[in-house]
Coordinates of C-alpha atoms and ligand atoms in Angstrom, one line a residue:
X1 CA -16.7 -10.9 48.3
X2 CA -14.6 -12.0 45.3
X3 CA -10.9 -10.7 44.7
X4 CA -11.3 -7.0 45.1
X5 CA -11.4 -4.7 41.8
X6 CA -8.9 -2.0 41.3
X7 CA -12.1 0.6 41.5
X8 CA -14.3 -1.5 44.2
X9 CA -14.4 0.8 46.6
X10 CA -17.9 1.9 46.5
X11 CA -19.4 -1.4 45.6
X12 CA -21.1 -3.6 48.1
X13 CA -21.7 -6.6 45.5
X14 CA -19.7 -8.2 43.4
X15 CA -20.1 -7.8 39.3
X16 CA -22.5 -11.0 37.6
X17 CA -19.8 -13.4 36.6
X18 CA -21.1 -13.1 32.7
X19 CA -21.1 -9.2 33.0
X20 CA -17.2 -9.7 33.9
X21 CA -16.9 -11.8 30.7
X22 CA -19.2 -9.3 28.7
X23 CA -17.5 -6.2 29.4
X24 CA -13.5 -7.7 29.8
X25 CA -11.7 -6.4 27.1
X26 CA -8.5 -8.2 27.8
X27 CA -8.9 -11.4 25.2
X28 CA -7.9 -8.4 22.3
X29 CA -6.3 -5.5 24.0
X30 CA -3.9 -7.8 25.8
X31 CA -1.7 -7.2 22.1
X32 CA -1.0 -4.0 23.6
X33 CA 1.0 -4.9 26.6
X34 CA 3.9 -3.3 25.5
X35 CA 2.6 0.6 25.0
X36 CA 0.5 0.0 27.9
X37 CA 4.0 -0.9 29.9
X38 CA 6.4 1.6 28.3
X39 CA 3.7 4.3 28.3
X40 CA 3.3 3.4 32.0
X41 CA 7.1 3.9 32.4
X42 CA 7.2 7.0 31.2
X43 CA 4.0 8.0 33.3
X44 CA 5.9 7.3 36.5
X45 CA 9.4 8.6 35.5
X46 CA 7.4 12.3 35.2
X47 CA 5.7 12.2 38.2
X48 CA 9.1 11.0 40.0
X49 CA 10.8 13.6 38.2
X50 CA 8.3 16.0 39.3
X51 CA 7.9 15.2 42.9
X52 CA 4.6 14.0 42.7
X53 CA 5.7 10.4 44.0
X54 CA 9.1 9.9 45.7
X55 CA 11.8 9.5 43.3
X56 CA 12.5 5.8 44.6
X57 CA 9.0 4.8 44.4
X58 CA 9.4 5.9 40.7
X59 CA 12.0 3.9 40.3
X60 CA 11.1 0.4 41.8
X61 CA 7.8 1.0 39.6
X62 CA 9.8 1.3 36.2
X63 CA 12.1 -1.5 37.4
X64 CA 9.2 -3.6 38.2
X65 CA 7.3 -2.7 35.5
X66 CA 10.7 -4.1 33.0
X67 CA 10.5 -7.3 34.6
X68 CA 6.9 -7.8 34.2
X69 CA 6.8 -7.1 30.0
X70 CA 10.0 -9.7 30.2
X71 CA 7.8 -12.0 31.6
X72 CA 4.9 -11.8 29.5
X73 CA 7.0 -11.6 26.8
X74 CA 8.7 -14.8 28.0
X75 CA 5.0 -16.3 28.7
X76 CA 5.7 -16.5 32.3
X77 CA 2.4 -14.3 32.9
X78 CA -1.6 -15.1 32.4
X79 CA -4.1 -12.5 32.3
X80 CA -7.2 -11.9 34.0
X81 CA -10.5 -11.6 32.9
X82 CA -12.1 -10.3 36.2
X83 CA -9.2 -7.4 35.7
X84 CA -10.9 -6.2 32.3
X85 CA -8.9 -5.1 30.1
X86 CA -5.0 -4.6 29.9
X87 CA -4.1 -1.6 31.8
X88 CA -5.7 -3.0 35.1
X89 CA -4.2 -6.2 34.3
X90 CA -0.3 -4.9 34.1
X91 CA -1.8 -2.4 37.3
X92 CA -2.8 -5.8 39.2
X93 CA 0.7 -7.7 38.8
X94 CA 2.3 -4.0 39.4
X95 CA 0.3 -4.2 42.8
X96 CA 1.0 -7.7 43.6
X97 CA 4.5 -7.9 43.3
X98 CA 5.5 -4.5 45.0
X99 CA 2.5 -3.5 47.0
X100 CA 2.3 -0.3 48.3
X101 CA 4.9 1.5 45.9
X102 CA 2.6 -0.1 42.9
X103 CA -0.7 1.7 44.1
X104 CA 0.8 4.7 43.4
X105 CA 1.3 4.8 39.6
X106 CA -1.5 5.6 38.8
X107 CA -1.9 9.1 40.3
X108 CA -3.0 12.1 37.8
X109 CA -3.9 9.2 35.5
X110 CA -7.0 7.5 34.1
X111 CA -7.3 4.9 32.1
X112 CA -9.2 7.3 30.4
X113 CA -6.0 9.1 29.0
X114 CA -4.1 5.8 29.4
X115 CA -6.1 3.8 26.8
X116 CA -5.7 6.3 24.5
X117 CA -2.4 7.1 25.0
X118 CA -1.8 2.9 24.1
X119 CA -4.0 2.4 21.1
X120 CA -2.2 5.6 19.6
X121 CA 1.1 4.3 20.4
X122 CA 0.1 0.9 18.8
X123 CA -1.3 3.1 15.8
X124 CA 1.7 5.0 15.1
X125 CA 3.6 1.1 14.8
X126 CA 1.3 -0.3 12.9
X127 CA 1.1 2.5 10.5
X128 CA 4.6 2.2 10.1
X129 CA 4.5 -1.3 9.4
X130 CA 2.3 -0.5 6.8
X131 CA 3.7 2.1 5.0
X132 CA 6.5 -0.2 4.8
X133 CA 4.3 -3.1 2.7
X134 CA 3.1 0.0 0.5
X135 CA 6.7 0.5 -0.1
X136 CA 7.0 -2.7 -1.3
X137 CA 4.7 -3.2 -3.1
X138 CA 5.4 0.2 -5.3
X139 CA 9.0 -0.9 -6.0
X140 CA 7.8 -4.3 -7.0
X141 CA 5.6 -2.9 -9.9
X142 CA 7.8 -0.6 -10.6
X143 CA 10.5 -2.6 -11.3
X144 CA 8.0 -5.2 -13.1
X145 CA 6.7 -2.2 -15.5
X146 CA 10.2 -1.3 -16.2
X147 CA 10.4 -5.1 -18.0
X148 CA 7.6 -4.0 -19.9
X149 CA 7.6 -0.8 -21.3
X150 CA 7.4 -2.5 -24.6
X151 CA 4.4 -5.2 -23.8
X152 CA 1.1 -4.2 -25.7
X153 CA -2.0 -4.9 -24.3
X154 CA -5.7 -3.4 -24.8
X155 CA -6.5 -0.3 -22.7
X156 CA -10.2 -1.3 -22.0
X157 CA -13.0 1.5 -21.2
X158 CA -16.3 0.0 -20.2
X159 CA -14.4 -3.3 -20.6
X160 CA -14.6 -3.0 -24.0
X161 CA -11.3 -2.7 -25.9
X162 CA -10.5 1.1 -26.1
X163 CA -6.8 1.8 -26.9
X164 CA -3.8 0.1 -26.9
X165 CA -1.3 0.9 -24.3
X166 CA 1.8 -0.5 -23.0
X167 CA 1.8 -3.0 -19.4
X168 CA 4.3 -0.6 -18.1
X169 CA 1.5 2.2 -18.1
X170 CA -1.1 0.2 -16.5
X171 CA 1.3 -1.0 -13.8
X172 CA 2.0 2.6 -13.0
X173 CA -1.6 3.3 -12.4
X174 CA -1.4 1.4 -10.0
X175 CA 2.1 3.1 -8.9
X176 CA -0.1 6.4 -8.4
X177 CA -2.7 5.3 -6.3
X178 CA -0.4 3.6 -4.2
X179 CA 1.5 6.3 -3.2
X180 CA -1.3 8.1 -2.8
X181 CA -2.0 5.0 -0.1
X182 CA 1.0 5.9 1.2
X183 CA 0.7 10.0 1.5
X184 CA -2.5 9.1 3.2
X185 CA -0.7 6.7 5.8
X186 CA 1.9 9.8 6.5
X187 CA -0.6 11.8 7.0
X188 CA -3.3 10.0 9.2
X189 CA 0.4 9.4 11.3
X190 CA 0.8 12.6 11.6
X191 CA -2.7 13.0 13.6
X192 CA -1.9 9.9 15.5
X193 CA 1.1 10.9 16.7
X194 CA 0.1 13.1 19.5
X195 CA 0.0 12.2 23.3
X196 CA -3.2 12.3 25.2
X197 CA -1.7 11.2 28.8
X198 CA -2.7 13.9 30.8
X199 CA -6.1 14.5 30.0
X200 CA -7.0 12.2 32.9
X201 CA -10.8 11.1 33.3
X202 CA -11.6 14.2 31.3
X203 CA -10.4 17.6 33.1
X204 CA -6.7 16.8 33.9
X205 CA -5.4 17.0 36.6
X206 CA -4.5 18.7 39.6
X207 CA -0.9 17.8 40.2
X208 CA 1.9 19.4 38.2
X209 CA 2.1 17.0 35.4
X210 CA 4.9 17.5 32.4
X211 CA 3.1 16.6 29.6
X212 CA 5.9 17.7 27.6
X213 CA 8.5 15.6 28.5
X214 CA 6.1 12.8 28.8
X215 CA 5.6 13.3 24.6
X216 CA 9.5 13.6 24.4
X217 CA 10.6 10.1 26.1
X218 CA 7.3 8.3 24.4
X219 CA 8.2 9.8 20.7
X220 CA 5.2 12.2 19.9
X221 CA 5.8 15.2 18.3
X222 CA 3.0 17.0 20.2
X223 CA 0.3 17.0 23.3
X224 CA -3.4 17.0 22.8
X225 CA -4.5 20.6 23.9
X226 CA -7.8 20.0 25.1
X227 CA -8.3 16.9 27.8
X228 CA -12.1 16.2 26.8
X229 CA -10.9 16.0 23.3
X230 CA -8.0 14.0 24.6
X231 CA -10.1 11.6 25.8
X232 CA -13.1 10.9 23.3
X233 CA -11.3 11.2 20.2
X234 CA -11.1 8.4 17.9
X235 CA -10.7 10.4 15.1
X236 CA -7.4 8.5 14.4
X237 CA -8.8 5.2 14.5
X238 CA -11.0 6.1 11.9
X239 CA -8.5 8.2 9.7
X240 CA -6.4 4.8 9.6
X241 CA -8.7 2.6 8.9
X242 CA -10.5 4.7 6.3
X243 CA -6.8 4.7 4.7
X244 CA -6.3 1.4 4.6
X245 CA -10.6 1.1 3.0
X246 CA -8.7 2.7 0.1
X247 CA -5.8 0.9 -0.3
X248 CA -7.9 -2.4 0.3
X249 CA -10.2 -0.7 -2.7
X250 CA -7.1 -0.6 -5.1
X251 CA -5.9 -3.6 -4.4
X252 CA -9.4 -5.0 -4.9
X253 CA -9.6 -3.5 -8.4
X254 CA -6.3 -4.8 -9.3
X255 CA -7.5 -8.2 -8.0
X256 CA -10.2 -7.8 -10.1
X257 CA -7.8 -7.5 -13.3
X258 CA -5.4 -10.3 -11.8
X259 CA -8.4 -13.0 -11.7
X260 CA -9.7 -11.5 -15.3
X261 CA -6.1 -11.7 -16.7
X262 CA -5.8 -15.4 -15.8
X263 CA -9.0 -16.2 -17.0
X264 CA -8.8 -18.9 -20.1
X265 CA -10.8 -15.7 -22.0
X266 CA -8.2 -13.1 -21.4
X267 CA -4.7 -15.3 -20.8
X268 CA -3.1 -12.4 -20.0
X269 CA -1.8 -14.1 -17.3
X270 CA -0.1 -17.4 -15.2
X271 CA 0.0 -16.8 -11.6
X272 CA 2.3 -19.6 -9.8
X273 CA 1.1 -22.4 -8.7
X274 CA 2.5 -20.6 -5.3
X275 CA -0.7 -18.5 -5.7
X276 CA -3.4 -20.6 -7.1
X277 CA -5.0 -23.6 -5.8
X278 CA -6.7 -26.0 -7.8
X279 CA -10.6 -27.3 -7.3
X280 CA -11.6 -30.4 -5.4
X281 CA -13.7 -31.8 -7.9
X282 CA -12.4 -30.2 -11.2
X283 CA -9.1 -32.3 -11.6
X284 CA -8.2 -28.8 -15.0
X285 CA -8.8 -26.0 -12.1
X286 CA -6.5 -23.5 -11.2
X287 CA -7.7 -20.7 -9.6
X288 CA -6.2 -17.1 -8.7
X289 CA -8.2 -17.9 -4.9
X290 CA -5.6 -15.1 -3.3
X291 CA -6.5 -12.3 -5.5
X292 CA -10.1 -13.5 -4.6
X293 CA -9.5 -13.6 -1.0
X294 CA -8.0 -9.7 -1.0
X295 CA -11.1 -8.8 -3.0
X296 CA -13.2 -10.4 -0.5
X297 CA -11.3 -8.8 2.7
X298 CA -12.0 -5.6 1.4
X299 CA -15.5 -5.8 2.4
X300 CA -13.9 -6.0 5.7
X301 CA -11.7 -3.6 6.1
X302 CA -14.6 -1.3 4.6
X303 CA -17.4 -3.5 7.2
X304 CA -14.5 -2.0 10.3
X305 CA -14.9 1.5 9.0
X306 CA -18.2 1.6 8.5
X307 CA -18.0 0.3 11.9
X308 CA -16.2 2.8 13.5
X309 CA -17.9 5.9 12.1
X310 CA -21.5 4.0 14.0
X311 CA -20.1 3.4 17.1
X312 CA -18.7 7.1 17.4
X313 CA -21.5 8.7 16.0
X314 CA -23.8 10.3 18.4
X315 CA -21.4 9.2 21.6
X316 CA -21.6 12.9 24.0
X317 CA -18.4 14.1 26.0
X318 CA -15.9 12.7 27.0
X319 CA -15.3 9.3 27.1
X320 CA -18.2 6.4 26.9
X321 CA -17.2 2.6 27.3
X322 CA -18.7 2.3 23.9
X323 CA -15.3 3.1 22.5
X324 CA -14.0 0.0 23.7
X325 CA -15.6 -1.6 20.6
X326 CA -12.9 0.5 18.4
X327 CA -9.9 -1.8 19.0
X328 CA -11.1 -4.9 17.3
X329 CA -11.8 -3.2 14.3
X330 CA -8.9 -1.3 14.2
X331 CA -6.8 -4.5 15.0
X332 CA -8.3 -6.1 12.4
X333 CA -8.2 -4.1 9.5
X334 CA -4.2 -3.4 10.3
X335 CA -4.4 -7.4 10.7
X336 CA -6.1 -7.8 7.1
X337 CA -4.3 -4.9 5.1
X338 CA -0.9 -6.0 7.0
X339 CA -1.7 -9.8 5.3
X340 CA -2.8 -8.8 2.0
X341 CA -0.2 -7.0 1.2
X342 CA 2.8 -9.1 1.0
X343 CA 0.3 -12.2 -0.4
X344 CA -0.5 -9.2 -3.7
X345 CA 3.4 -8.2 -4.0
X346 CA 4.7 -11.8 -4.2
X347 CA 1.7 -13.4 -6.4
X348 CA 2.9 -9.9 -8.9
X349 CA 6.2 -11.3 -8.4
X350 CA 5.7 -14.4 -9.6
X351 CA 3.3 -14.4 -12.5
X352 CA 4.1 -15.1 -15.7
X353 CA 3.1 -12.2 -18.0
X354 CA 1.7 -13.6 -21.6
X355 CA 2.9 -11.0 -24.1
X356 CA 1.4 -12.5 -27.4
X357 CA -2.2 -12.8 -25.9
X358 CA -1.8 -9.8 -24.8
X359 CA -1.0 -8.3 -28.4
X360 CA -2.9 -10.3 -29.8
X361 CA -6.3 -9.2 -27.9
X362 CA -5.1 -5.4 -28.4
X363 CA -5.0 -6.0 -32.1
X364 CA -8.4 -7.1 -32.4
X365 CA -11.2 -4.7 -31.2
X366 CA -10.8 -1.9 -33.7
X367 CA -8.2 -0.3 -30.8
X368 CA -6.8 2.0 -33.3
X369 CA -9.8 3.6 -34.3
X370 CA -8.9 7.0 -32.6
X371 CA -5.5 6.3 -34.5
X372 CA -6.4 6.4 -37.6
X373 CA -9.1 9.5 -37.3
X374 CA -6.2 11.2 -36.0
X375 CA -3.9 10.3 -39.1
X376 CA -7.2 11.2 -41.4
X377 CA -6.9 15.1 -39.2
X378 CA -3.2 15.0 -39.8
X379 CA -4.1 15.6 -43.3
X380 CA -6.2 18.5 -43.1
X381 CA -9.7 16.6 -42.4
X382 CA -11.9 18.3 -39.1
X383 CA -11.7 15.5 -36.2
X384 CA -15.6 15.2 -36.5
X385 CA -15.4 14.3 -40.2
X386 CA -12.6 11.7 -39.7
X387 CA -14.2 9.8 -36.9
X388 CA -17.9 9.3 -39.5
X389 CA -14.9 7.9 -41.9
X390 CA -13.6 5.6 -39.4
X391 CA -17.0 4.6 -38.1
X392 CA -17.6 3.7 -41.6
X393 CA -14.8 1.8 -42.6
X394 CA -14.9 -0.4 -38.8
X395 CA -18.6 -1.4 -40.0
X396 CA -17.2 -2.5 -43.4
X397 CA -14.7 -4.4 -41.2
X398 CA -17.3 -6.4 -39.1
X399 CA -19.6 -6.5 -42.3
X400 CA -16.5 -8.4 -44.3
X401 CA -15.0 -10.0 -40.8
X402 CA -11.5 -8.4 -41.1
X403 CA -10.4 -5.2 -39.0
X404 CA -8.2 -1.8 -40.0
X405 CA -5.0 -3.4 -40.7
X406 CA -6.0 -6.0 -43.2
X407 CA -7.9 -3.5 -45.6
X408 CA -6.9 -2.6 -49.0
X409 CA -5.8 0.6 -49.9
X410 CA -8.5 0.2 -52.6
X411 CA -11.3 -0.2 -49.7
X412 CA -10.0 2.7 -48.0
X413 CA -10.3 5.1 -50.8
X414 CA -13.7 4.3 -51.3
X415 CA -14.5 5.9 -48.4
X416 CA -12.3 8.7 -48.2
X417 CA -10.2 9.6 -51.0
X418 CA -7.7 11.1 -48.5
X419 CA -6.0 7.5 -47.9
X420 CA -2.9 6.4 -48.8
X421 CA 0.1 4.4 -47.2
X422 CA 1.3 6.1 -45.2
X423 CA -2.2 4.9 -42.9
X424 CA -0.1 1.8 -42.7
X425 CA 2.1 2.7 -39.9
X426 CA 0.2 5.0 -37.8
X427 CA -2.3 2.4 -37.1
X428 CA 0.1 -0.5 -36.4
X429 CA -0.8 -1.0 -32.6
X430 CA 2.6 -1.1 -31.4
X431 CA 3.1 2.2 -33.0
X432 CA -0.3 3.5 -31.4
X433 CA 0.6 2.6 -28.3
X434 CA 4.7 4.2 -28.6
X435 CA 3.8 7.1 -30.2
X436 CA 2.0 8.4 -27.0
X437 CA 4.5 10.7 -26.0
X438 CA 2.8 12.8 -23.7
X439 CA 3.6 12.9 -19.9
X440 CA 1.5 10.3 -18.4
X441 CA 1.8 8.6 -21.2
X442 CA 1.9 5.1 -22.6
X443 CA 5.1 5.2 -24.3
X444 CA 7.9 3.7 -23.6
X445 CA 9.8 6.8 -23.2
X446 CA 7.0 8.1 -21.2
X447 CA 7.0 5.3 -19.0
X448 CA 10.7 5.2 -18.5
X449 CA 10.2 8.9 -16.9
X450 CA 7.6 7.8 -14.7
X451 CA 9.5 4.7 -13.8
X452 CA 12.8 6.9 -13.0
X453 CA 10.7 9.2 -10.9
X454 CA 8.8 6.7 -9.0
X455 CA 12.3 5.3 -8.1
X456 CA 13.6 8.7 -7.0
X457 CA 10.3 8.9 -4.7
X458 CA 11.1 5.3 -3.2
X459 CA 14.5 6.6 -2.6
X460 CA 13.2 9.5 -0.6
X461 CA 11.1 7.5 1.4
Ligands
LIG501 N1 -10.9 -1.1 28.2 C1 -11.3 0.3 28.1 C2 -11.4 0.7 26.6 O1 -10.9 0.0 25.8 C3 -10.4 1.2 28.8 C4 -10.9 2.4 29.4 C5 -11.9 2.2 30.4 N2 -12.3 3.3 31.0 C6 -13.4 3.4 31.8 N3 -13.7 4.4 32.4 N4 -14.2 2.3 31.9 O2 -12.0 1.7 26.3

């Protein structure tokens, strides 16, 4: 028989060499070497500490188990497919380079508990990482709509031109929902970030583990309290990546606006020629292709979660191998979000921002319609009245191809007597735009609150 398996006691044949290949998980959970090593560590610390293997033994296994994630780290060490996945792998050098003392590291354990114990460790830095790029990302637009509290642009509903509003308010939309992103990161960390190791197979133990001081030396603020649970849940998997679905929705939307923006239609826009690549055949092309590609990996990251909730879904107690298949999905999306999120930031960083087309287009569309029905109510007419006046006077525009501004005081009158010149300056669309005050506002004033609070929030963070 082949090179015996860690668990091939009870076998008389030796697995089909494609079934090795088909059920080998190391080719992607080999990335998480490190929590499998320091959670290992910790592992045999306890159960030196607690007399479960003889303090030495303890110690040549941490020792050993140091010089073994040098060595991989130093590429010094290849992994084994016949060893499946990771944890047997590390278990396997363990074994072969101090024998004996090796084979007993993995008492009260299984991989069980162990492989959950790593993918959460490698959760909780990854999430990290993340929240990091959210961070970012927020201070970047921040401090871009804080150089344009007084750009005018049309507010679309529909994406028809609506109202006018200023690029510092849209920019802080985006603000919002990524800190949202980011509350949602903090808080799908807080689920990860408690330690499974313990649980064993899926009914403990019995030697005398501490679980508690196992939690303590790895970082996690609590112990799972039920060892089936322990086991089989994956509940953090899918809380991360369904996170990161809805950041990868918001930066798909704003994508959206990015690659509308820098269309020859809108010319909102330049992105860099950093960020754009041009078209092998079309010698004019430049193309936003990034903001594409982020709108494109969102069906991704959304394609992992979908995913995820399938493979878990109708799995029984405890564990099943099935939930081997959650690692590359959760890899990946962290891979994805962790890429797109630096591309976005920078490409933000380094467009040029066209503020003429962009008053321009929000003086055209009748965008301060609402404007002047609210001046019209300012002088005593019902709301109701005042918008049939306006609605009038906007078809006598596109009847006579001229819009709000450009009418006569003459023309006005003849539709409402009320009129006078005051109308003027309360439908100007910079005025439109500045006058709204409120909190969540469009105005510059407005937007410099937001933009002071959003900094005291980055501050905090
Ligand atoms: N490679 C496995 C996984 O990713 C580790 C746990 C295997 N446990 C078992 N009983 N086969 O889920």
């Amino acid at each position: 028989m082949e090179k015996a398996k860690l668990w091939g006691g009870r076998f008389t044949q030796s697995t089909d060499s494609f079934t090795d290949h088909f059920h080998s998980s190391i080719s992607f959970d080999s990335r998480m070497y490190r929590e499998d090593i320091t959670g290992s560590m910790a592992h045999a610390a306890m159960l030196g500490r607690q007399g479960i293997i003889p303090a030495e033994d303890a110690e040549l296994i941490i020792k050993t188990l140091g010089e073994i994630l040098a060595d991989i780290e130093n590429g010094s060490v290849s992994f084994d497919e016949k060893a499946e996945d990771i944890h047997m792998n590390i278990e396997t050098i363990l074994i072969s380079r101090i024998g004996d003392v090796g084979k007993r590291l993995h008492t009260g354990r299984s991989r069980n508990d162990q492989v959950a114990l790593d993918t959460r460790m490698y959760a909780k830095k990854e999430i990290a990482a993340v929240k990091q790029l959210v961070k970012d990302l927020i201070a970047g637009l921040n401090s871009l709509a804080a150089e344009h509290t007084e750009t005018i642009l049309p507010g679309y509903t529909h994406l028809q031109r609506a109202q006018p509003v200023t690029l510092a308010h849209h920019l802080l939309a985006y603000v919002e929902m990524f800190k949202r992103d980011y509350e949602r990161l903090s808080d799908a960390y807080k689920r990860t970030d408690v330690m499974p190791l313990g649980s064993g197979a899926l009914a403990t133990t019995t030697y005398d583990l501490d679980r508690y001081s196992v939690a303590e030396e790895l970082g996690f603020a609590a112990i799972t309290l039920n060892s089936m649970d322990g086991v089989s849940d994956r509940d953090f998997c899918i809380e991360l990546v369904s996170a990161l679905s809805i950041l990868m929705m918001h930066l798909s939307r704003f994508c959206e606006e990015i690659i509308l923006w820098s269309s020859h239609e809108f010319h909102f826009i330049e992105l860099s020629d950093a960020y754009s690549t041009g078209s092998s055949i079309m010698p004019q092309k430049k193309n936003p292709d990034m903001a594409e590609l982020i709108r494109g990996k969102c069906g991704r990251v959304y394609g992992h979660l979908v995913g995820l909730l399938t493979t878990m879904k109708g799995l029984p107690l405890a564990y099943n191998k099935d939930m081997q298949e959650d690692k590359e999905a959760l890899f990946d999306a962290v891979d994805t979000v962790k890429m797109c999120l630096p591309v976005f930031t920078n490409m933000l960083a380094t467009m040029t921002v066209k503020p003429d087309a962009m008053l321009a287009a929000a003086k055209g569309g009748f965008t301060n319609a609402t404007d002047a029905a609210d001046w019209l109510v300012k002088q005593g007419v019902p709301f109701r009245d005042a918008h049939a006046i306006i609605g009038r006077l906007v078809l006598y525009c596109i009847e006579h191809n001229t819009n709000l501004d450009d009418l006569s005081l003459e023309e006005y009158r003849a539709v409402s007597p009320v009129f006078d010149e005051s109308v003027y300056a309360a439908i100007n669309v910079k005025q439109c735009a500045q006058a709204r005050k409120v909190v969540g506002g469009p105005a510059k004033e407005a937007t410099e609150r937001a933009i002071a609070a959003n900094q005291a929030y980055l501050e905090k963070l």
